[in-house]
Coordinates of C-alpha atoms and ligand atoms in Angstrom, one line a residue:
M1 CA 0.0 0.0 0.0
D2 CA 1.5 3.4 -0.9
A3 CA 1.6 6.2 1.5
K4 CA -1.4 8.1 0.0
N5 CA -3.7 5.1 0.4
W6 CA -2.4 4.4 3.8
V7 CA -3.4 7.9 4.9
S8 CA -6.9 7.5 3.5
V9 CA -7.3 4.2 5.4
V10 CA -6.2 5.9 8.6
L11 CA -8.5 8.8 8.0
F12 CA -11.4 6.5 7.4
T13 CA -10.7 4.6 10.6
L14 CA -10.3 7.8 12.6
A15 CA -13.7 9.0 11.4
F16 CA -15.2 6.1 13.2
T17 CA -12.9 5.9 16.3
G18 CA -13.3 9.5 17.2
F19 CA -10.7 11.8 15.8
Y20 CA -10.6 14.1 18.8
A21 CA -10.2 11.3 21.3
I22 CA -6.9 10.7 19.8
I23 CA -5.4 14.1 19.2
L24 CA -6.5 15.3 22.5
L25 CA -5.4 12.3 24.6
P26 CA -2.7 13.2 27.1
Y27 CA 0.8 12.8 25.8
S28 CA 1.6 10.0 28.3
S29 CA -0.7 7.5 26.6
N30 CA 0.3 4.1 25.2
G31 CA 2.4 3.2 22.2
V32 CA -0.2 2.6 19.5
L33 CA -1.8 5.9 20.1
G34 CA 1.6 7.5 20.2
E35 CA 2.3 6.2 16.7
L36 CA -1.0 7.4 15.4
R37 CA -0.2 10.7 16.8
S38 CA 2.9 11.0 14.8
L39 CA 0.8 10.6 11.7
I40 CA -1.4 13.4 12.6
P41 CA 0.4 16.1 10.7
D42 CA -0.3 14.2 7.4
I43 CA -3.8 13.5 8.4
L44 CA -4.4 17.1 9.2
T45 CA -3.3 18.2 5.8
A46 CA -5.9 16.0 4.2
W47 CA -8.5 17.0 6.6
H48 CA -7.9 20.7 6.4
S49 CA -9.5 21.0 3.1
T50 CA -12.9 20.0 4.3
A51 CA -13.2 20.9 8.0
P52 CA -14.9 24.0 9.3
K53 CA -12.5 27.0 9.7
A54 CA -12.6 27.1 13.5
L55 CA -11.9 23.4 13.8
Q56 CA -9.0 23.6 11.3
E57 CA -7.6 26.4 13.4
E58 CA -8.1 24.4 16.5
A59 CA -6.2 21.4 15.1
A60 CA -3.5 23.8 14.1
G61 CA -3.0 24.9 17.7
R62 CA -5.6 27.6 18.3
V63 CA -7.0 27.0 21.8
I64 CA -10.8 27.2 21.9
L65 CA -12.6 27.3 25.2
S66 CA -14.3 23.9 25.7
P67 CA -14.5 21.1 28.3
N68 CA -12.0 18.2 28.4
L69 CA -14.5 15.4 28.6
T70 CA -12.0 13.0 30.0
T71 CA -11.6 15.0 33.2
C72 CA -15.0 14.9 35.0
H73 CA -14.2 15.0 38.7
Q74 CA -15.6 15.7 42.0
S75 CA -16.2 19.4 42.5
L76 CA -17.2 21.9 45.2
S77 CA -20.6 23.3 46.0
D78 CA -21.0 27.0 46.6
A79 CA -20.1 26.5 50.3
D80 CA -17.1 24.2 49.6
V81 CA -18.9 20.9 50.2
P82 CA -17.7 18.2 47.8
V83 CA -20.3 17.3 45.2
Y84 CA -20.2 14.7 42.4
C85 CA -22.3 15.3 39.3
C86 CA -20.4 13.4 36.6
P87 CA -22.4 11.1 34.3
P88 CA -22.2 7.4 35.1
K89 CA -20.3 6.8 31.8
R90 CA -17.7 9.3 30.7
E91 CA -18.9 11.5 27.9
S92 CA -15.4 11.1 26.3
E93 CA -16.3 7.5 25.7
E94 CA -19.3 8.4 23.6
A95 CA -19.2 9.4 19.9
F96 CA -20.5 12.9 19.4
I97 CA -22.0 14.8 16.4
D98 CA -21.9 18.5 15.6
F99 CA -25.0 20.4 16.2
Q100 CA -27.3 20.8 13.2
F101 CA -30.1 23.3 12.9
P102 CA -33.5 21.7 12.7
D103 CA -34.8 21.6 9.1
P104 CA -36.6 25.0 8.6
S105 CA -39.1 23.5 6.2
S106 CA -40.6 21.1 8.8
L107 CA -40.2 23.5 11.7
T108 CA -43.2 24.5 13.8
L109 CA -42.2 27.5 15.8
R110 CA -42.5 26.7 19.5
I111 CA -43.8 29.7 21.5
R112 CA -42.6 30.1 25.1
R113 CA -45.4 31.7 27.1
P114 CA -45.6 33.4 30.5
A115 CA -46.0 30.7 33.2
H116 CA -48.7 32.6 35.0
L117 CA -50.8 32.7 31.8
V118 CA -50.7 29.1 30.5
D119 CA -53.9 27.0 30.5
D120 CA -54.7 23.7 32.2
D121 CA -54.1 21.7 29.0
Y122 CA -50.6 23.0 28.7
I123 CA -49.9 22.4 32.4
A124 CA -51.2 18.8 32.1
K125 CA -49.0 18.2 29.0
Y126 CA -45.9 19.6 30.6
N127 CA -46.6 17.7 33.8
K128 CA -46.8 14.5 31.9
A129 CA -43.5 15.1 30.0
L130 CA -41.8 16.1 33.3
S131 CA -43.0 13.0 35.1
I132 CA -41.8 10.8 32.3
M133 CA -38.4 12.5 32.4
K134 CA -38.2 12.0 36.2
S135 CA -39.0 8.3 35.8
L136 CA -36.3 7.5 33.3
P137 CA -33.4 5.6 34.7
Y138 CA -30.3 7.6 35.8
E139 CA -28.2 5.9 33.1
D140 CA -30.4 7.7 30.5
P141 CA -29.0 11.1 29.8
R142 CA -32.5 12.5 29.3
N143 CA -33.4 11.7 33.0
F144 CA -34.3 14.8 35.0
M145 CA -31.6 14.4 37.6
R146 CA -29.0 14.0 34.8
Q147 CA -30.2 17.2 33.3
A148 CA -29.9 18.9 36.6
N149 CA -26.4 17.5 37.0
M150 CA -25.4 19.0 33.6
H151 CA -25.9 22.3 35.3
C152 CA -23.9 21.1 38.4
I153 CA -21.1 20.0 36.1
Y154 CA -20.6 23.3 34.4
C155 CA -21.4 25.5 37.4
T156 CA -19.1 23.8 39.9
G157 CA -16.3 23.2 37.5
A158 CA -16.4 19.4 37.3
Y159 CA -14.7 19.5 33.9
N160 CA -11.3 21.0 33.3
Q161 CA -10.8 23.0 30.2
Q162 CA -9.2 21.5 27.2
H163 CA -5.4 22.0 27.2
S164 CA -5.3 23.4 30.7
N165 CA -5.9 22.5 34.4
S166 CA -8.3 25.4 34.8
L167 CA -11.8 24.5 35.6
L168 CA -14.5 25.4 33.1
K169 CA -17.3 27.4 34.7
I170 CA -20.1 29.1 32.9
H171 CA -21.3 31.7 35.5
R172 CA -20.1 35.2 36.1
S173 CA -18.9 35.9 32.5
W174 CA -20.1 36.1 28.9
L175 CA -20.7 32.4 28.9
F176 CA -23.7 32.8 31.1
F177 CA -26.4 33.6 28.5
P178 CA -25.4 31.2 25.7
W179 CA -24.6 28.2 27.9
H180 CA -28.0 28.4 29.6
R181 CA -29.7 28.8 26.3
M182 CA -28.1 25.6 25.1
M183 CA -29.1 23.7 28.3
L184 CA -32.7 24.9 27.9
Y185 CA -32.8 24.1 24.3
F186 CA -31.9 20.4 24.7
H187 CA -34.1 20.1 27.8
E188 CA -37.1 21.5 25.9
R189 CA -36.5 19.2 23.0
I190 CA -36.3 16.2 25.3
L191 CA -39.5 17.1 27.0
A192 CA -41.2 17.5 23.6
S193 CA -40.1 14.1 22.4
L194 CA -41.1 12.3 25.6
I195 CA -44.7 13.3 24.8
G196 CA -44.4 13.2 21.1
D197 CA -45.4 16.8 20.8
D198 CA -43.1 18.9 18.6
T199 CA -44.8 22.1 19.5
F200 CA -44.0 21.8 23.2
A201 CA -42.2 24.9 24.5
L202 CA -41.0 25.7 28.1
P203 CA -42.9 28.5 29.8
F204 CA -41.1 31.6 31.2
W205 CA -41.4 33.0 34.7
N206 CA -42.3 36.6 33.8
W207 CA -40.8 38.1 37.0
D208 CA -40.1 41.4 35.3
S209 CA -43.8 42.1 35.0
P210 CA -46.1 42.9 38.0
A211 CA -48.5 40.0 37.3
G212 CA -45.6 37.6 37.2
M213 CA -43.8 38.7 40.3
V214 CA -44.9 35.7 42.4
I215 CA -44.0 32.0 42.0
P216 CA -46.3 30.9 39.2
R217 CA -49.2 28.8 40.6
M218 CA -48.3 25.9 38.3
Y219 CA -45.1 25.3 40.2
M220 CA -47.0 24.5 43.3
N221 CA -48.4 21.2 42.1
G222 CA -47.7 17.9 40.4
S223 CA -44.2 17.2 39.2
F224 CA -43.5 21.0 39.3
R225 CA -43.7 21.1 43.0
D226 CA -40.4 21.2 45.0
P227 CA -40.6 21.0 48.8
E228 CA -37.1 22.6 49.0
R229 CA -38.3 26.2 48.8
D230 CA -38.6 29.0 51.3
A231 CA -42.1 28.6 52.7
S232 CA -42.5 32.3 53.3
H233 CA -41.9 33.1 49.7
L234 CA -44.7 30.9 48.2
P235 CA -47.7 32.6 46.6
P236 CA -49.0 35.2 47.1
Q237 CA -45.7 36.6 48.4
V238 CA -44.4 39.2 45.9
A239 CA -40.8 38.4 44.9
D240 CA -38.0 40.7 45.9
I241 CA -36.0 40.5 42.6
D242 CA -33.0 42.1 44.4
F243 CA -33.3 39.9 47.4
D244 CA -30.4 40.0 49.9
Y245 CA -31.4 37.4 52.6
V246 CA -33.2 40.0 54.6
E247 CA -36.9 40.5 54.0
S248 CA -37.5 43.9 52.4
G249 CA -40.6 44.4 54.5
L250 CA -42.2 46.4 51.6
D251 CA -45.9 46.1 51.0
P252 CA -46.8 44.4 47.7
Q253 CA -47.3 47.7 45.8
D254 CA -44.0 49.2 46.9
Q255 CA -42.2 45.9 46.2
I256 CA -43.6 45.9 42.7
A257 CA -42.6 49.5 42.1
T258 CA -39.1 48.8 43.4
N259 CA -38.7 45.7 41.2
V260 CA -39.8 47.6 38.1
A261 CA -37.3 50.4 38.7
F262 CA -34.6 47.8 39.4
M263 CA -35.3 46.2 36.1
Y264 CA -34.9 49.5 34.4
N265 CA -31.5 49.9 35.9
Q266 CA -30.4 46.3 35.0
M267 CA -31.8 46.3 31.5
V268 CA -31.4 49.9 30.4
S269 CA -29.4 52.5 32.2
G270 CA -26.9 50.0 33.7
A271 CA -26.6 47.9 30.5
K272 CA -25.6 50.3 27.8
K273 CA -22.5 48.4 26.8
T274 CA -22.2 44.8 25.8
E275 CA -19.8 43.8 28.6
L276 CA -22.0 45.4 31.2
F277 CA -24.9 43.2 30.2
M278 CA -23.2 40.1 29.0
G279 CA -20.4 39.8 31.5
C280 CA -16.6 39.8 31.0
P281 CA -14.8 38.0 28.2
Y282 CA -13.8 34.6 29.7
K283 CA -11.1 33.0 27.6
P284 CA -9.2 29.7 27.7
G285 CA -6.6 29.0 30.3
E286 CA -5.6 30.6 33.5
E287 CA -4.7 33.9 31.8
G288 CA -8.1 34.0 30.1
F289 CA -10.0 33.8 33.4
C290 CA -12.3 36.6 34.2
D291 CA -14.9 37.1 36.9
G292 CA -17.4 39.8 36.0
P293 CA -21.1 39.0 35.7
G294 CA -23.5 41.1 33.7
T295 CA -26.3 43.1 35.3
I296 CA -29.1 40.6 34.9
E297 CA -26.9 37.7 36.0
L298 CA -26.1 39.4 39.3
A299 CA -29.7 40.3 39.9
P300 CA -32.5 39.4 39.4
H301 CA -30.8 36.1 38.4
N302 CA -28.8 35.3 41.5
A303 CA -31.1 37.1 43.8
L304 CA -34.1 35.0 42.7
H305 CA -32.1 31.8 43.1
T306 CA -31.6 32.7 46.7
W307 CA -35.1 34.0 47.2
V308 CA -36.7 30.8 46.1
G309 CA -34.4 28.3 47.7
S310 CA -35.2 26.9 51.2
N311 CA -34.0 29.0 54.1
L312 CA -33.9 25.7 56.1
N313 CA -31.1 24.2 54.0
P314 CA -27.4 25.1 54.5
E315 CA -27.0 26.4 51.0
R316 CA -30.6 27.3 50.4
E317 CA -31.0 24.2 48.2
N318 CA -32.5 23.6 45.8
L319 CA -32.7 26.8 43.8
G320 CA -30.4 28.7 46.0
A321 CA -27.2 26.7 45.3
F322 CA -25.9 26.2 41.8
Y323 CA -25.1 22.5 42.2
S324 CA -28.7 21.7 43.1
A325 CA -30.6 24.6 41.3
A326 CA -31.8 22.7 38.3
R327 CA -33.5 20.0 40.4
D328 CA -36.2 22.5 41.0
P329 CA -38.4 22.6 37.9
I330 CA -38.9 26.3 38.3
F331 CA -35.2 26.7 37.3
Y332 CA -36.2 26.2 33.7
A333 CA -38.9 28.9 33.8
H334 CA -36.5 31.2 35.6
H335 CA -33.9 30.7 32.9
S336 CA -36.4 30.9 30.1
N337 CA -37.1 34.4 31.3
I338 CA -33.4 35.2 31.4
D339 CA -33.1 33.8 27.9
R340 CA -36.0 36.0 26.8
L341 CA -34.5 39.1 28.4
W342 CA -31.3 38.5 26.5
E343 CA -33.4 38.7 23.3
V344 CA -35.2 41.8 24.6
W345 CA -31.9 43.5 25.4
R346 CA -30.5 42.7 21.9
G347 CA -33.6 44.2 20.4
L348 CA -33.1 47.4 22.4
Q349 CA -29.4 47.7 21.6
G350 CA -29.5 46.7 17.9
A351 CA -26.4 45.5 16.0
K352 CA -23.9 47.3 18.2
A353 CA -24.7 44.8 21.0
E354 CA -23.4 41.8 19.1
I355 CA -20.1 40.1 20.1
H356 CA -17.9 39.3 17.1
D357 CA -15.0 37.8 19.0
P358 CA -14.3 34.4 17.5
D359 CA -13.1 33.1 20.9
W360 CA -16.7 33.6 22.2
L361 CA -18.4 32.4 19.0
D362 CA -16.4 29.2 18.8
S363 CA -16.5 28.2 22.4
Y364 CA -18.2 24.8 22.6
F365 CA -19.9 22.5 25.0
F366 CA -21.6 19.1 24.9
F367 CA -25.2 18.1 25.6
H368 CA -27.3 15.1 25.0
D369 CA -30.2 15.6 22.6
E370 CA -33.7 14.0 22.6
K371 CA -32.2 10.9 21.0
S372 CA -29.6 10.6 23.7
Q373 CA -27.0 11.5 21.2
L374 CA -24.1 13.5 22.5
V375 CA -23.9 16.8 20.5
R376 CA -21.2 19.4 20.4
I377 CA -22.6 22.9 20.1
K378 CA -20.9 26.2 19.7
I379 CA -22.0 29.6 21.0
R380 CA -22.4 30.7 17.3
D381 CA -25.1 28.0 16.9
V382 CA -27.4 29.6 19.5
L383 CA -27.5 33.2 18.5
D384 CA -30.6 33.0 16.3
I385 CA -33.6 31.6 18.2
T386 CA -35.7 31.4 15.1
K387 CA -33.3 29.0 13.6
L388 CA -33.5 27.0 16.8
G389 CA -37.2 26.9 16.3
Y390 CA -38.6 28.9 19.2
D391 CA -39.7 32.3 20.1
F392 CA -41.3 34.1 23.1
Q393 CA -44.8 35.4 23.3
K394 CA -44.6 39.2 23.3
V395 CA -45.5 40.7 26.6
D396 CA -45.4 44.3 28.0
L397 CA -42.1 45.6 29.3
P398 CA -43.4 47.7 32.2
W399 CA -39.8 48.6 33.3
L400 CA -38.9 50.1 29.9
N401 CA -40.1 53.6 30.8
A402 CA -39.6 53.3 34.6
R403 CA -36.6 55.7 34.7
P404 CA -36.1 56.4 38.4
K405 CA -36.2 59.9 39.8
P406 CA -33.7 61.3 42.3
A407 CA -34.8 60.9 45.9
V408 CA -33.5 64.4 46.7
S409 CA -33.7 67.1 44.1
P410 CA -30.2 67.6 42.6
K411 CA -30.0 71.3 43.6
I412 CA -30.6 70.5 47.3
A413 CA -28.3 67.5 47.1
R414 CA -25.5 69.6 45.7
Y415 CA -25.7 71.9 48.6
M416 CA -25.8 69.1 51.2
L417 CA -22.9 67.2 49.5
K418 CA -20.7 70.3 49.7
T419 CA -21.0 70.2 53.5
R420 CA -19.8 66.6 53.6
E421 CA -16.2 67.2 52.7
D422 CA -14.8 66.2 56.1
D423 CA -16.9 63.0 56.3
Q424 CA -15.9 60.6 59.1
N425 CA -16.1 57.6 56.9
V426 CA -13.2 58.7 54.7
L427 CA -10.3 57.0 56.3
P428 CA -7.0 58.8 56.6
R429 CA -5.2 55.8 55.0
H430 CA -6.1 56.3 51.3
T431 CA -5.0 58.2 48.3
T432 CA -7.3 60.0 46.0
D433 CA -6.0 61.6 42.9
K434 CA -7.0 62.0 39.3
V435 CA -7.3 58.2 38.8
G436 CA -9.6 57.4 41.7
F437 CA -9.9 56.5 45.3
S438 CA -7.7 53.7 46.7
F439 CA -7.7 52.2 50.1
G440 CA -4.2 50.8 49.7
P441 CA -3.2 47.2 49.4
E442 CA -5.0 46.0 52.6
G443 CA -8.3 47.3 51.3
R444 CA -11.2 48.5 53.3
T445 CA -13.7 46.2 55.0
L446 CA -17.4 47.0 54.4
D447 CA -18.3 46.6 58.1
T448 CA -20.4 49.7 57.7
A449 CA -21.4 51.8 54.7
V450 CA -18.4 53.3 53.1
R451 CA -18.7 56.7 51.5
V452 CA -15.9 58.2 49.3
K453 CA -15.4 61.0 46.9
V454 CA -14.3 59.8 43.5
P455 CA -12.8 62.1 40.8
R456 CA -14.1 62.0 37.3
P457 CA -11.4 62.2 34.6
K458 CA -13.7 63.8 32.0
I459 CA -16.6 66.2 32.5
L460 CA -19.3 67.5 30.2
R461 CA -18.8 65.0 27.4
T462 CA -20.9 65.5 24.3
K463 CA -23.8 63.3 23.5
K464 CA -21.8 61.5 20.8
E465 CA -18.9 60.9 23.2
K466 CA -21.3 59.4 25.7
E467 CA -22.7 57.1 23.1
E468 CA -19.3 55.9 22.1
E469 CA -18.0 55.6 25.6
E470 CA -20.0 54.7 28.7
E471 CA -18.8 56.2 32.0
V472 CA -18.2 53.2 34.3
L473 CA -17.9 53.1 38.0
L474 CA -15.3 50.5 38.8
V475 CA -15.3 49.0 42.3
Y476 CA -12.0 47.0 42.2
G477 CA -10.2 44.5 44.3
I478 CA -13.4 43.1 45.9
D479 CA -12.2 40.4 48.2
I480 CA -14.7 37.9 49.7
K481 CA -13.0 36.8 52.9
K482 CA -14.9 33.7 53.6
D483 CA -16.7 32.1 50.7
V484 CA -20.1 33.2 51.8
Y485 CA -23.0 34.9 50.3
V486 CA -22.4 38.7 50.2
K487 CA -24.2 41.6 48.7
F488 CA -23.7 45.4 48.6
D489 CA -25.4 48.2 46.9
V490 CA -23.8 51.2 45.2
Y491 CA -25.2 54.7 45.3
V492 CA -24.0 57.9 43.7
N493 CA -24.5 61.3 45.3
A494 CA -27.0 59.9 47.8
I495 CA -27.9 62.0 50.8
D496 CA -29.3 59.3 53.0
E497 CA -28.6 55.8 51.7
T498 CA -30.4 54.1 54.5
R499 CA -33.7 55.3 53.2
I500 CA -33.5 54.7 49.5
G501 CA -33.3 51.7 47.2
P502 CA -33.4 50.9 43.4
E503 CA -36.5 53.1 43.0
S504 CA -34.3 56.1 43.4
R505 CA -32.0 57.4 40.7
E506 CA -29.0 57.5 43.1
F507 CA -28.9 53.7 43.0
A508 CA -26.2 52.6 40.6
G509 CA -26.3 48.9 41.0
T510 CA -25.6 45.9 43.2
F511 CA -22.9 43.3 43.8
V512 CA -24.0 39.7 44.7
N513 CA -21.8 36.7 45.3
M514 CA -23.6 33.4 45.7
R515 CA -20.8 31.8 47.5
H516 CA -19.3 29.9 44.6
G517 CA -15.8 31.2 45.2
V518 CA -13.6 32.2 42.4
R519 CA -11.5 29.0 42.1
L520 CA -9.5 28.1 39.2
V521 CA -7.8 24.8 39.8
M522 CA -9.0 21.9 41.7
N523 CA -6.8 18.9 40.9
R524 CA -5.4 17.0 43.8
G525 CA -2.2 18.7 44.9
D526 CA -2.9 21.9 43.0
A527 CA -3.3 25.0 45.1
T528 CA -6.7 26.5 45.1
V529 CA -6.4 30.0 43.5
K530 CA -8.7 32.6 44.8
R531 CA -8.9 36.0 43.1
K532 CA -10.3 39.3 43.8
T533 CA -13.0 40.5 41.6
N534 CA -14.4 43.8 40.2
L535 CA -17.8 45.4 39.7
K536 CA -18.4 47.7 36.8
L537 CA -21.5 49.8 36.7
G538 CA -22.6 52.0 33.8
I539 CA -23.5 55.5 35.1
S540 CA -23.7 57.9 32.2
E541 CA -27.5 58.3 32.2
L542 CA -27.6 58.3 36.0
L543 CA -25.2 61.2 36.2
E544 CA -27.3 63.2 33.7
D545 CA -30.4 62.6 35.8
L546 CA -28.6 63.7 39.0
E547 CA -27.3 66.8 37.1
A548 CA -23.8 65.8 38.1
D549 CA -22.4 65.7 34.6
G550 CA -20.4 68.8 35.0
D551 CA -18.9 67.8 38.4
E552 CA -15.3 67.0 38.8
S553 CA -16.1 64.3 41.4
I554 CA -19.0 62.3 42.7
W555 CA -19.8 60.8 46.1
V556 CA -20.0 57.0 46.0
T557 CA -21.5 55.0 48.9
L558 CA -21.2 51.2 49.2
V559 CA -23.9 49.8 51.4
P560 CA -23.4 46.2 52.7
R561 CA -26.7 44.3 52.8
G562 CA -28.0 41.4 54.8
G563 CA -25.3 41.7 57.5
T564 CA -22.6 40.4 55.1
G565 CA -20.2 43.4 55.1
L566 CA -17.6 41.9 57.4
H567 CA -16.8 39.4 54.8
I568 CA -16.1 41.9 52.0
S569 CA -13.3 44.3 51.5
I570 CA -12.5 46.4 48.5
D571 CA -9.3 48.0 47.3
G572 CA -10.7 51.1 45.7
I573 CA -13.1 52.9 43.4
R574 CA -12.4 54.7 40.1
I575 CA -14.1 55.9 37.0
E576 CA -13.3 54.3 33.6
Y577 CA -14.7 54.6 30.1
M578 CA -16.0 51.6 28.2
R579 CA -16.4 51.5 24.4
Ligands
LIG601 CU1 -26.5 28.4 36.0 CU2 -29.4 30.3 37.2 O1 -27.8 29.4 37.1

């Protein structure tokens, strides 16, 4: 056999034995594979002509963010308790296929509807699908607990990344929206196939609209019920979508008004740039790590996880802890609303919102489809929901015009802030200069509210400049001492922060940590790396409304919530500009 024929035989064999399994095997593996590996350069040349561009590049050495399926291992819950969510059989031992869009000609568009508006027939249908899913054996990847564990795997970092020891985690960065979209897509398709109804679509928990701000009734019965929820938050209790462990004590009407104003901040004034909404760019390897969730992920997303989960469980399981969250069926309706809000935000922002970075677009993950087939799917595959065959029922967006007003008129506030120059809370040990306010390397604990004056590098920017560059308040060097739930709110030019909340224009945003510490490496013997994190809040519109656009500095107050301040310290605050 001449060399050329030999290569085609090897190629043919590889197509069936799993090409990736071989290239990506650790270099310490046995002799036969070692020999095969030495042939790879030849094989690649032949393969290059047909493979998709990103995969060609990957074979040629470009590192694309993806899980190493051979590495599934025990991981840690949000509170450092070991958890094990790996599938009974390694996914690396299964053959996978690349995601294919459903055939558009035979596609019936599946419409996701608000959970509080669905009818009894729909509930019965979904209930049936879900109970079948729950009754499948655990060995079946379509089983409900297996689905829930997919979330556990990717949220606790049970897989290492390809080509690195870093754990792969899909929260607190730009992976958040697309990864959860993928998970819901396959979950929905499996439910549909279990009842043989191609039109089946998940509902969404419409918590951004007053009528949807309670746990939807359907989640109180049948297979939707989960006993592991906070009993005091069941209907008719109105959700606090910015919950911080402490009951807000607001009456329903005020809670709704606060929620609506908070949504405006998270969807509109605080989310004018892609990174502010989507989260930071998380790239492969240790250097690629980032920890910076977008507005919606922080809250309502995290806040509602905590609000629903049971206060009697150590980590507020089920919904309150990421390892167990997807065991509560309401998880899927919660995320269906997150998925919808991503679409709404893209609609509001237009083309400028889109991410073109190939590192994001080509990042890929693996899920089982309704035929129990392992599928590799890239972020670029899930950016057009029509192609995926679903859409959301259009509902009102009550928050869209709920632009908050200042609690104190800006003229009066200006006068009062002038008299604050010698405030007690400004520690002697700090430097404040053109670049910002720094507490020095030891940082400042948020044992009480911390109030500082922060200089603004640019004042009176033109409308065009503001559109191009968002003014961003950066709280940097946030250190969470013990890995506990913490939360603090940020206010600008507030006169009395103890009396106001998101309904006031002075509120700039919130920081929430759900205890899943920022860990990178968790192989035996490897040190656990913890990192400080940052919070970025868009404030251009807020400064206009507070008539502070011409001021050379602003007052910023950080208010710890829920008695969590002792566990947080920060290094400083400064203003940056984001394109
Ligand atoms: Cu992956 Cu709502 O969490």
